[in-house]
Coordinates of C-alpha atoms in Angstrom, one line a residue:
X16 CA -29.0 -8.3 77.0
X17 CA -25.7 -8.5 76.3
X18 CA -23.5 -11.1 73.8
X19 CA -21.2 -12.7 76.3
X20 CA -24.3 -13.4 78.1
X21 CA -25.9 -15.2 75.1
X22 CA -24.2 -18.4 76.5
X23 CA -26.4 -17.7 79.3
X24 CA -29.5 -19.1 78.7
X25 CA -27.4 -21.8 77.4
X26 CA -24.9 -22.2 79.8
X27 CA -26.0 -19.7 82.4
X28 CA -23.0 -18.2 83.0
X29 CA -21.5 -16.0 80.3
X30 CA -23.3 -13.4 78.0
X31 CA -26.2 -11.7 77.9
X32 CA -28.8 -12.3 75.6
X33 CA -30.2 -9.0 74.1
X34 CA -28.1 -6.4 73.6
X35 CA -26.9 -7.4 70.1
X36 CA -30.3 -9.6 68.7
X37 CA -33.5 -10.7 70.6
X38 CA -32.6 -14.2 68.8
X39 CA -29.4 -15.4 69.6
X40 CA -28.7 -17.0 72.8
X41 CA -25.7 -17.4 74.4
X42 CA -23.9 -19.6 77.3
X43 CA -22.8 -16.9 79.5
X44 CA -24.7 -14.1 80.9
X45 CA -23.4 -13.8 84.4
X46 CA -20.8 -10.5 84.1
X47 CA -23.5 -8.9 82.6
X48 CA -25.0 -7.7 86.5
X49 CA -21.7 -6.4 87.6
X50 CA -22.5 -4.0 90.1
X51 CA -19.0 -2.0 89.7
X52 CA -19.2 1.6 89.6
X53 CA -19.2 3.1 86.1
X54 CA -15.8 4.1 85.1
X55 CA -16.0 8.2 84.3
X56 CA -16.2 9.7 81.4
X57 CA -13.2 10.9 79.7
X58 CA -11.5 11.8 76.7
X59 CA -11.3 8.6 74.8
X60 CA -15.3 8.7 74.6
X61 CA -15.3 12.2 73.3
X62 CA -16.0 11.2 69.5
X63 CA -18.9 9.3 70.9
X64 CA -21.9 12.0 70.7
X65 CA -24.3 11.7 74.1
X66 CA -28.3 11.5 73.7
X67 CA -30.6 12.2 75.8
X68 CA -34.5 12.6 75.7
X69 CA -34.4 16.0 74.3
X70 CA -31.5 15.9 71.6
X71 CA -32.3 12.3 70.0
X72 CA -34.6 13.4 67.7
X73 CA -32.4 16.5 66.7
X74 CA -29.5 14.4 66.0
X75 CA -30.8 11.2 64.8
X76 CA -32.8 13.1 62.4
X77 CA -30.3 15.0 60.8
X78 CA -28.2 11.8 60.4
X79 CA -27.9 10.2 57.2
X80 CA -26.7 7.3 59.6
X81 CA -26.2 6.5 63.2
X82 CA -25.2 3.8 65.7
X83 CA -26.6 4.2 68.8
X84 CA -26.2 2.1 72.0
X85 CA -28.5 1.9 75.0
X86 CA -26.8 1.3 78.0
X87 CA -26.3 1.0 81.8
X88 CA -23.8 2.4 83.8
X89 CA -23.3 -1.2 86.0
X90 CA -23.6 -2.9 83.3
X91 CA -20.5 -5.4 83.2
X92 CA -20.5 -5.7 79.1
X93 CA -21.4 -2.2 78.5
X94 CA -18.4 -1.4 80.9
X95 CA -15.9 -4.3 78.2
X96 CA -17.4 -2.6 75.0
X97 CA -17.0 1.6 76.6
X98 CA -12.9 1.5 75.2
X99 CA -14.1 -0.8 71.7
X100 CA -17.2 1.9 71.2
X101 CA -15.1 5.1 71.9
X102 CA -11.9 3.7 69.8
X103 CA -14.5 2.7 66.9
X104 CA -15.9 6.2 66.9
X105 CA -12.9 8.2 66.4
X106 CA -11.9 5.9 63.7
X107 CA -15.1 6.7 62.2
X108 CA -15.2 10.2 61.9
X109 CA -12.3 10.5 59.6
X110 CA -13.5 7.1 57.8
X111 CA -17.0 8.1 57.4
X112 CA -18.0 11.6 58.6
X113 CA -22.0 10.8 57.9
X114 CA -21.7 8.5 60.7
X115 CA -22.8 9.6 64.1
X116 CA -22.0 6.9 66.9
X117 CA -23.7 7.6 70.1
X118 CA -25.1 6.4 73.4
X119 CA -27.6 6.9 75.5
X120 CA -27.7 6.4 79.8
X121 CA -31.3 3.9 79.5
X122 CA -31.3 3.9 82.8
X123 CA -31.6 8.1 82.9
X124 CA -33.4 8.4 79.7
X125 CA -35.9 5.4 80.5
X126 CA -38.9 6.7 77.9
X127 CA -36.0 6.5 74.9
X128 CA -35.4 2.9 76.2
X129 CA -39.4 2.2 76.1
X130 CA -39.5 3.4 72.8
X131 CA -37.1 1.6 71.7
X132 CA -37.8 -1.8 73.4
X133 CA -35.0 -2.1 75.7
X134 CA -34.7 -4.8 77.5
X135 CA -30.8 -5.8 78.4
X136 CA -27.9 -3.8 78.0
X137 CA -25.8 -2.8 75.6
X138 CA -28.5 -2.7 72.8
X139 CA -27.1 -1.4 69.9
X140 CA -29.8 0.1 67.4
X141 CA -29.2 1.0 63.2
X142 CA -30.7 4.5 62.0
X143 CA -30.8 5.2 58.2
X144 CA -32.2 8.7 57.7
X145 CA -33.8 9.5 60.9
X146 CA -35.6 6.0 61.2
X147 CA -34.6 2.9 63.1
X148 CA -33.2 0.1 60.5
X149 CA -32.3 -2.7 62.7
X150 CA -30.7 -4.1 65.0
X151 CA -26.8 -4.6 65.8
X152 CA -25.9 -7.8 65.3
X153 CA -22.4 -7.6 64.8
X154 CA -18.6 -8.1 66.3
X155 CA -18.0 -6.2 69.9
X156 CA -14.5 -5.0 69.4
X157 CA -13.4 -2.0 67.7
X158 CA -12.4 -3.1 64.0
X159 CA -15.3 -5.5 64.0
X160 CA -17.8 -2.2 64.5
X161 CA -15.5 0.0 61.7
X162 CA -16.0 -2.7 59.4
X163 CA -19.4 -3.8 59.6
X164 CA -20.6 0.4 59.7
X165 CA -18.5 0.6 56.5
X166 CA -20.1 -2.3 54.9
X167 CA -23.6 -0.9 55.7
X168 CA -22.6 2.4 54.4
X169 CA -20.5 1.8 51.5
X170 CA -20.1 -0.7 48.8
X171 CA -20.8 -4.4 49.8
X172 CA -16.9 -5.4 48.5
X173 CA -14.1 -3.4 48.4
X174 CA -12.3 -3.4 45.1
X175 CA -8.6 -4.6 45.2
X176 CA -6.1 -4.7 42.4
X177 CA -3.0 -5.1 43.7
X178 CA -1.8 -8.3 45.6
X179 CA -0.6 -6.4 48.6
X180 CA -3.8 -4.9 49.4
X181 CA -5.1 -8.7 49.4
X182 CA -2.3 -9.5 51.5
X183 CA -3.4 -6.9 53.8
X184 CA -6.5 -7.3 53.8
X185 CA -6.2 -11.0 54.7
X186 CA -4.0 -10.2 57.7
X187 CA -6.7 -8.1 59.0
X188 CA -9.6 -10.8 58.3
X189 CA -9.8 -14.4 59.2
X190 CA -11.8 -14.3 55.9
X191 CA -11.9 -12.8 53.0
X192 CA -14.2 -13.4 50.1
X193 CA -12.4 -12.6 46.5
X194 CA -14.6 -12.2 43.5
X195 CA -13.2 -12.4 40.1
X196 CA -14.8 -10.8 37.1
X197 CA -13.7 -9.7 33.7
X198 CA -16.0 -6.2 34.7
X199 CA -18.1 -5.5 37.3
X200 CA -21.4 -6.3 35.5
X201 CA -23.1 -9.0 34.3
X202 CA -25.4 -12.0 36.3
X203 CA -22.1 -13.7 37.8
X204 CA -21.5 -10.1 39.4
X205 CA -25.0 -9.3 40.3
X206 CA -24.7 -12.0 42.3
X207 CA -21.7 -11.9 43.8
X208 CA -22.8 -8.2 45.6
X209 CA -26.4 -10.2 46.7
X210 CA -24.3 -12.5 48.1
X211 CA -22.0 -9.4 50.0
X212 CA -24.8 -7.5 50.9
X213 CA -26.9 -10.4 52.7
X214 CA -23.4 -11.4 54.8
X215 CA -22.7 -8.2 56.0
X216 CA -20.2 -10.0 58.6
X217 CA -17.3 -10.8 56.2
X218 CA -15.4 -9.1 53.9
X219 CA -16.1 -9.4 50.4
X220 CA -13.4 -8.2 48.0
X221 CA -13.7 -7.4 44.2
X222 CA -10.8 -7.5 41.4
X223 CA -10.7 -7.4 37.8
X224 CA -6.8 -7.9 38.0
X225 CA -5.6 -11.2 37.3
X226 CA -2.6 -11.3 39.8
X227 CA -4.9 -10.3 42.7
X228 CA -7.4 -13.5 40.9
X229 CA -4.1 -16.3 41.0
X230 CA -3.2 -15.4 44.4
X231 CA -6.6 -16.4 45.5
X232 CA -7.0 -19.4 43.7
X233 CA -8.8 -18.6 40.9
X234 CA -8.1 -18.5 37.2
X235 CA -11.6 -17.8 35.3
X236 CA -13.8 -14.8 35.9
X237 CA -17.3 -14.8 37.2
X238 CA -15.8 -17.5 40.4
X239 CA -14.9 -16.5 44.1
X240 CA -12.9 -17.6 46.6
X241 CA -12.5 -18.2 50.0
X242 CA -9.5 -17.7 51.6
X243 CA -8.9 -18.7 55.4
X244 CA -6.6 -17.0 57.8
X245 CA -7.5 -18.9 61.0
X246 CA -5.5 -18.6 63.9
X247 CA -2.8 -21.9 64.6
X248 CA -4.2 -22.8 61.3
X249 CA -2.5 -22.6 57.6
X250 CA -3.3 -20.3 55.1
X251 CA -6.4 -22.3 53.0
X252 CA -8.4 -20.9 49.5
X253 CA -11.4 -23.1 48.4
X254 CA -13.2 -21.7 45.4
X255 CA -16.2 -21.7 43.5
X256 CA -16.9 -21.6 39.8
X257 CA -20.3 -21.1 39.6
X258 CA -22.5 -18.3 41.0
X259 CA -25.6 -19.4 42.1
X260 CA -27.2 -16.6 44.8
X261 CA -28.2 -19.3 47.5
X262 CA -25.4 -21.7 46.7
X263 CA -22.4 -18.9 46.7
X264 CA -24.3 -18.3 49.9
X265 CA -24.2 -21.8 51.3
X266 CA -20.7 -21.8 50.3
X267 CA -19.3 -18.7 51.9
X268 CA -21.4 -19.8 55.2
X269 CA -19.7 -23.3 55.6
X270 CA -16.2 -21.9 54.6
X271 CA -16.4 -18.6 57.2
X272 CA -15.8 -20.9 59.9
X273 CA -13.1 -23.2 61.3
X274 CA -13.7 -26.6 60.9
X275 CA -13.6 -26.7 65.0
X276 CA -13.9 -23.8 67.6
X277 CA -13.0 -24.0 71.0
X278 CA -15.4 -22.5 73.4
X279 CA -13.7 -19.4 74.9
X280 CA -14.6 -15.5 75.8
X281 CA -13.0 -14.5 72.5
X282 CA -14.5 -16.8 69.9
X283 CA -18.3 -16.3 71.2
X284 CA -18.7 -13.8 68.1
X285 CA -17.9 -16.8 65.7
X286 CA -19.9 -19.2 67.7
X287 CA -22.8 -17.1 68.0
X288 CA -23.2 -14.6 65.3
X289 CA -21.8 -17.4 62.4
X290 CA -25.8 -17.0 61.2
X291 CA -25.9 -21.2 61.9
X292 CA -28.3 -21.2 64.5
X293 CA -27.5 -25.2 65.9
X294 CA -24.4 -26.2 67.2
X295 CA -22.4 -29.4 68.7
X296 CA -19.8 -28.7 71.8
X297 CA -17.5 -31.6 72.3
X298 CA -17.0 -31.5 75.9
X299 CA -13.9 -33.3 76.6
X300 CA -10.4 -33.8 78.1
X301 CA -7.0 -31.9 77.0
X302 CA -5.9 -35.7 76.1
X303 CA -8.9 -36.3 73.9
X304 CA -9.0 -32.5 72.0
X305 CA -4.9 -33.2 71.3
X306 CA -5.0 -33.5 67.9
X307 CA -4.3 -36.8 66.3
X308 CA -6.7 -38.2 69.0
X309 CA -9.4 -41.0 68.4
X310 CA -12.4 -38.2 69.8
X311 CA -11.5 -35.3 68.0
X312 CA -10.5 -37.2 64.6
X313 CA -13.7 -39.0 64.6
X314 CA -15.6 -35.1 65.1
X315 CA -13.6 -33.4 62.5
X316 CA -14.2 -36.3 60.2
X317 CA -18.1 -35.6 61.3
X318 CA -17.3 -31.6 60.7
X319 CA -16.4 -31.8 57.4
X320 CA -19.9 -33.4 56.8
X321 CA -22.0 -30.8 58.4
X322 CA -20.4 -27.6 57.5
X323 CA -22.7 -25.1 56.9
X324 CA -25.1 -26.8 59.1
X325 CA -23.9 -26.9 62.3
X326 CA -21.2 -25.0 64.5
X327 CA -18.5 -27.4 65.4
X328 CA -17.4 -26.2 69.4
X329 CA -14.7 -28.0 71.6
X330 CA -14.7 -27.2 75.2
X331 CA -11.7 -28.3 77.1
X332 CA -13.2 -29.6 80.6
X333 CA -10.7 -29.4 82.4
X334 CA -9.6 -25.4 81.6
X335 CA -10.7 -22.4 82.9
X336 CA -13.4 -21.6 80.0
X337 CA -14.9 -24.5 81.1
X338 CA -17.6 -23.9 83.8
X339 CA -20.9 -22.2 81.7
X340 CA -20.9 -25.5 79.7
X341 CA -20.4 -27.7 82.4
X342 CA -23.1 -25.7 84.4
X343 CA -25.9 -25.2 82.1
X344 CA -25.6 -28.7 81.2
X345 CA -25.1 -30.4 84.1
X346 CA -21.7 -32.2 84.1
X347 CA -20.1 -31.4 86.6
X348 CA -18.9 -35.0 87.6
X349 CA -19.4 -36.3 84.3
X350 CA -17.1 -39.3 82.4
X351 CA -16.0 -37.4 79.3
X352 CA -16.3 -37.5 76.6
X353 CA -20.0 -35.8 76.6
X354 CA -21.0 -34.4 72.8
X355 CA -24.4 -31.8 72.9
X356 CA -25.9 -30.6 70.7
X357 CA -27.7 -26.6 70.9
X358 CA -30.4 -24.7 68.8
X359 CA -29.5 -21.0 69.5
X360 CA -33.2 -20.0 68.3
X361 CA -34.8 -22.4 70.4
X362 CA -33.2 -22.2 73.4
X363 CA -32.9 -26.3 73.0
X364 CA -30.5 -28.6 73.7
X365 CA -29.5 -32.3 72.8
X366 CA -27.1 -34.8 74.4
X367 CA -25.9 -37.9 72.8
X368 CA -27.1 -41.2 74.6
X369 CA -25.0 -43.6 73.0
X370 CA -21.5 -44.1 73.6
X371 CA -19.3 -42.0 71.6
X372 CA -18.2 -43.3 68.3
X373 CA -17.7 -42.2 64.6
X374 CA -20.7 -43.7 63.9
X375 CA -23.0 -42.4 66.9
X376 CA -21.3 -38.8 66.2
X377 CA -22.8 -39.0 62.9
X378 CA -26.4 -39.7 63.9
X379 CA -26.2 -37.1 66.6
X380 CA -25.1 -34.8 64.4
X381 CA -27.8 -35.6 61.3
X382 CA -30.8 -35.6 63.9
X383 CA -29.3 -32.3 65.5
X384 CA -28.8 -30.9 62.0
X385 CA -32.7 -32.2 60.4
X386 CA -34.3 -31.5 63.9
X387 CA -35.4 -34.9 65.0
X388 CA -33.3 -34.9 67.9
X389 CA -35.0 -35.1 70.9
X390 CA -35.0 -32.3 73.4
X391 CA -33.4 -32.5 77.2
X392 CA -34.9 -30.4 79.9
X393 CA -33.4 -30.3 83.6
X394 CA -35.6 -29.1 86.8
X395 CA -34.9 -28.5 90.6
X396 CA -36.5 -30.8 92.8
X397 CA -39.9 -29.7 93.5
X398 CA -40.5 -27.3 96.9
X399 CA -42.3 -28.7 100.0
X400 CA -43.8 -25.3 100.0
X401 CA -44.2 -23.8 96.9
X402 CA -45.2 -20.0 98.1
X403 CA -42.1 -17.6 98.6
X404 CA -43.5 -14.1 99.7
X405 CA -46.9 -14.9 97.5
X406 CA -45.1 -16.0 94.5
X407 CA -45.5 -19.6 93.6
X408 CA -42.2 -21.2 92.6
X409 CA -42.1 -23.1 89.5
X410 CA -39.4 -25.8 88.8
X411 CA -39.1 -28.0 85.3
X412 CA -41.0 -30.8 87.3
X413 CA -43.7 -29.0 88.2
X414 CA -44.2 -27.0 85.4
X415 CA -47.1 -29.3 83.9
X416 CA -49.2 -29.2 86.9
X417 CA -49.1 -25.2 87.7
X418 CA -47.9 -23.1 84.8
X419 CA -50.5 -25.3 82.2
X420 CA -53.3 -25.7 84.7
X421 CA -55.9 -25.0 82.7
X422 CA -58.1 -23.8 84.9
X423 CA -55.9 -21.0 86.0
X424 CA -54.4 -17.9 84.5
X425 CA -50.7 -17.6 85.1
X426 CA -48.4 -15.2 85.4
X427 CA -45.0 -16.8 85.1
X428 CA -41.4 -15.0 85.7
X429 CA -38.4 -17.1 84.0
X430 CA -35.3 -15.4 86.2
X431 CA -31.9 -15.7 87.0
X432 CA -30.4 -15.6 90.7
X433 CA -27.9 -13.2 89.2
X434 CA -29.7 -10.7 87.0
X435 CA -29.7 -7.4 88.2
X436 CA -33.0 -7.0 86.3
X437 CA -34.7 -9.4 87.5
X438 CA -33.6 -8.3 91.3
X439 CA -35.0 -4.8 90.7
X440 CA -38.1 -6.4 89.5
X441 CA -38.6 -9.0 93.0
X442 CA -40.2 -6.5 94.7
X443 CA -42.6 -5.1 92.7
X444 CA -43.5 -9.2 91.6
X445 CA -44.2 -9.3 95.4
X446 CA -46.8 -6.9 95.0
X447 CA -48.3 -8.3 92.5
X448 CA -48.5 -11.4 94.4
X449 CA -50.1 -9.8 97.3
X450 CA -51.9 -8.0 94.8
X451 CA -53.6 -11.0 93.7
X452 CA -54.0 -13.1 96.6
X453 CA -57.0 -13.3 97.1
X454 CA -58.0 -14.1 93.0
X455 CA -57.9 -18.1 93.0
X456 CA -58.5 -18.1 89.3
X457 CA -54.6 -16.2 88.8
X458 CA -51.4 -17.8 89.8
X459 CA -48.4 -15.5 90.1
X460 CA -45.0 -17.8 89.6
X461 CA -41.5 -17.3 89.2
X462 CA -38.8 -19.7 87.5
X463 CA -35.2 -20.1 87.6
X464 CA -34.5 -20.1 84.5
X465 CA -30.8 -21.2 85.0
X466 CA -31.8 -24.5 86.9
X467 CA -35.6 -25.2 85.2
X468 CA -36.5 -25.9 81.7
X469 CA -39.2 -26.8 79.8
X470 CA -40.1 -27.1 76.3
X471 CA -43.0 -24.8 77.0
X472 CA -41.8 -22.0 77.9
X473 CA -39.0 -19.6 75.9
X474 CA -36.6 -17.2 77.4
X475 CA -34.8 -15.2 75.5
X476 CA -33.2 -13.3 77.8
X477 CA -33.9 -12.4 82.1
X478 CA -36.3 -11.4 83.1
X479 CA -39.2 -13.1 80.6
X480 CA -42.7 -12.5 81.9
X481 CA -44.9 -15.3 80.0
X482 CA -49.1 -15.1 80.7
X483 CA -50.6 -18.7 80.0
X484 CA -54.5 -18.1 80.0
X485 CA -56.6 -20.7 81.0
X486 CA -58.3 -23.0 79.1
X487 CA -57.5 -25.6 76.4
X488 CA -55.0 -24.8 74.0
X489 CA -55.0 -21.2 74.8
X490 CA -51.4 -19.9 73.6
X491 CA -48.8 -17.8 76.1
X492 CA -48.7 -14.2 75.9
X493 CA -45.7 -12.9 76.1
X494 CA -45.2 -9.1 78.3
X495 CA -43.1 -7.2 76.0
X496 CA -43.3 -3.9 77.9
X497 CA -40.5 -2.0 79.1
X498 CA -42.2 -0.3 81.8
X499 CA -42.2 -3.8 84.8
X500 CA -44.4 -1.6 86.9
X501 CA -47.1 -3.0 89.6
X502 CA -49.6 -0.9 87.0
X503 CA -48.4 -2.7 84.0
X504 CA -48.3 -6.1 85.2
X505 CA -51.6 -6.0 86.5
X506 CA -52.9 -4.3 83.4
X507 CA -51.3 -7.0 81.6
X508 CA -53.0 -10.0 83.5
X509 CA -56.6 -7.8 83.4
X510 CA -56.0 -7.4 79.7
X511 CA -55.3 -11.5 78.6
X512 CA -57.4 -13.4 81.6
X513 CA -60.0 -15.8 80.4
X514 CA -61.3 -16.1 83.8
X515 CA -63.6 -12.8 85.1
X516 CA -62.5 -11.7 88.3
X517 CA -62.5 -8.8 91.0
X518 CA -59.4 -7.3 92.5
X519 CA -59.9 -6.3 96.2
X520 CA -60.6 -2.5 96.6
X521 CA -58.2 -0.7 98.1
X522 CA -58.5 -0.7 102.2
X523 CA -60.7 -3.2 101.8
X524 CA -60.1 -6.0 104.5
X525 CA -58.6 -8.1 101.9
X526 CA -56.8 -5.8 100.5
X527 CA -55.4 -4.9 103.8
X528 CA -54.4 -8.5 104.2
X529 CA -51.6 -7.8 102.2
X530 CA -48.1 -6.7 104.4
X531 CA -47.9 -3.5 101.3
X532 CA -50.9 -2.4 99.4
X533 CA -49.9 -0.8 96.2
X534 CA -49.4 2.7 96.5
X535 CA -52.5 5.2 94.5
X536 CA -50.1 5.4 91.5
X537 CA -50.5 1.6 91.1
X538 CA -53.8 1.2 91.1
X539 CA -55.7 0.6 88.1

């Protein structure tokens, strides 16, 4: 899935999940099933090299590096990132020629999208020498790509040591990272390049040169330096004198970030790739955002606190950005102020109860921060008839009673109305419901995601396919498989069952039952 739809599973409209890290979630996932035509190829793509089945291994292998993305041609994001990808190449080439930047059509070359576990689109994938590294979890825009590819092929800090070069540098970062040092050796240097190399998203600069040192704030060697170039915001330097690995590291985290963010398209890479998995939104009037405010004085006073441990989000409700928030959490019709609270990794999210305060903004934030906050799930009301085409439909409130029966085995769907995924998927899930009909001991069931929660059950991106066996305490299985077909999801349910059963032959009369037995290809 893609990043703007990471705010998705969140908010259910924005970004999608997967295309950048299986981890981070998002509030917006809806343009990621645009079903637009592709825009044609032309010449702005022609640095990016094309892979199919039977040059990948050619190229890759002979690469020292390479960033490849899978995609699909209807793909909304793949369609934003095509200019970002094609621009990033060509700056590339003459920036670092052992670089190949490609992509491959998933949807054309489906067994190099198996292999590599594609799931949403764009997926971005790391190759050092031939062999898959990691994943992509950086910025979407052009510079963002140059600069994190040059980090992961160069030095971890650039060395600057003349003031303009800082000066430069700055206007082309919101943050830069300035480490001071009599030489480049010794333990407060050793760290100092740990420090760069673990947070590959911001630019670390080195300097032996005393000027480049004062007009970063710092006046003894072995220190560092942050300085902020945020947009409306001042120019700001805080520093650090003593180089400890996980406390430089602490440091630089808290600091990379505004104190608040408001929740917008462009600021999703900061919200969600900040490597601060929980987060607060403060969803609330222009009037109340205005600084100078009582709300937003008492939650920057509260941000100052927790930097470092929570993302600090504002989401004016009554502008544009608004809707994913005010979707995914319900509040449309809502008194505002409303402050939540979300756990990217988790999938979780939190609401404050009390009336908003200093105080009560505080505690929200401290059990939101330790983890002792408690949970909020939201659920459809439950069907008068459950069965759609065979399928059992699952809501929050009825999750208990079906999905953790335990004397069933269930095959659970987590979907969204809008994912083009999980429409190509409906039919064959129909199947699979016929399929199965006439086995009492397996439930197939189906969720929307978007409307249904529970703290059971973990989607990561649309569609999830979740087996919960029967019996007590048995743990869900995951289907991690590319391949969705009627074979592999009946293969899948055969494999984990704890109940023995028979599935009809087929043309027998039960079998027949169904409106569309599976074709010979299917079968087992």
């Amino acid at each position: 899935m893609s990043r703007w739809s990471l705010l998705a599973l969140l908010l259910g409209l924005l970004l999608v999940a997967a295309p950048f890290s299986k981890h981070r979630l998002a509030w917006a996932d809806e343009y990621d099933d645009d079903d637009d035509e592709a825009a044609p190829a032309d010449d702005d793509e022609k640095d990016v090299v094309v892979l199919t089945t039977s040059n990948f291994d050619d190229i890759i292998k002979k690469s020292k590096y390479a960033l490849v993305e899978f995609y699909a041609p209807w793909c909304g994001h793949c369609k934003s990132l095509k200019p970002h990808y094609a621009s990033a190449a060509t700056s590339l080439k003459t920036a670092a020629p052992d670089v190949v930047i490609a992509k491959v059509d998933a949807t054309v070359e489906e067994s190099l999208g198996s292999k590599f576990g594609i799931q949403g689109y764009p997926s971005l994938k790391w190759f050092v020498d031939g062999e898959l590294a990691e994943d992509y979890n950086g910025p979407r825009d052009a510079a963002g790509i140059v600069g994190w590819v040059k980090k992961k092929t160069g030095p971890p800090a650039e060395t600057v040591n003349e003031v303009d070069k800082l000066t430069e540098l700055e206007g082309e970062n919101d943050v830069v990272v300035v480490g001071y040092f009599s030489a480049f050796e010794g333990e407060a240097f050793d760290t100092f390049i740990a420090v760069a190399k673990k947070l590959d998203k911001v630019a670390f600069v080195q300097t032996t040169s005393a000027a480049v040192a004062q007009a970063a704030g710092l006046e003894a060697p072995g220190s560092l330096a942050v300085v902020k170039n945020f947009p409306g915001e001042s120019r700001a330097v805080v520093t650090l004198s003593e180089l400890d690995e996980e406390k430089a590291s602490e440091f630089v985290l808290s600091e990379r970030l505004p104190l608040t963010i408001p929740f917008n398209k462009a600021n999703t890479e900061k919200i969600f790739n900040s490597g601060i998995a929980r987060q607060l939104i403060l969803w609330a009037s222009a009037d109340d955002l205005e600084a100078g405010s009582e709300v937003i004085t008492a939650y920057k006073e509260v941000a100052v606190q927790f930097k470092g441990k929570l993302v600090f989000v504002v989401v004016n409700n009554e502008g544009e950005d608004a809707d994913p928030v005010t979707n995914f959490f319900g509040l449309k019709g809502s008194a505002s102020p409303v402050l939540l609270g979300f756990h990217a990794e988790k999938a979780t999210k939190f609401k404050l109860q009390e009336p908003f305060s200093r105080e009560s903004v505080e505690k929200f934030a401290e059990s939101v921060a330790d983890g002792t906050a408690q949970p909020e799930y939201k659920s459809q009301p439950i069907p008068e008839d459950p069965l759609e085409d065979g399928v059992h439909v699952v809501v929050g409130k009825s999750f208990e009673s079906v999905v953790l029966d335990t004397t069933k085995d269930v095959l659970l769907e987590v979907y969204a109305p809008w994912c083009g995924h999980c429409k190509k998927l409906e039919p064959t899930y129909k199947k699979l419901a016929k399929r199965f009909k006439k086995v009492s001991s397996v439930v197939i069931a189906k969720m929307d995601g978007t409307e249904n929660e529970h703290p059971a059950v973990e989607a990561k991106g649309f569609p999830t396919i979740i087996f919960y066996p029967a019996g007590e305490g048995a743990k869900p299985i995951t289907f991690e498989g590319g391949d969705r077909s009627l074979k592999s999801l009946t293969k899948f349910i055969k494999a984990h069952a704890t109940i023995p059963y028979e599935l009809p032959k087929k043309g027998s009369a039960e079998d027949s039952a169904s409106e569309e037995a599976p074709s010979a290809k299917d079968e087992l």
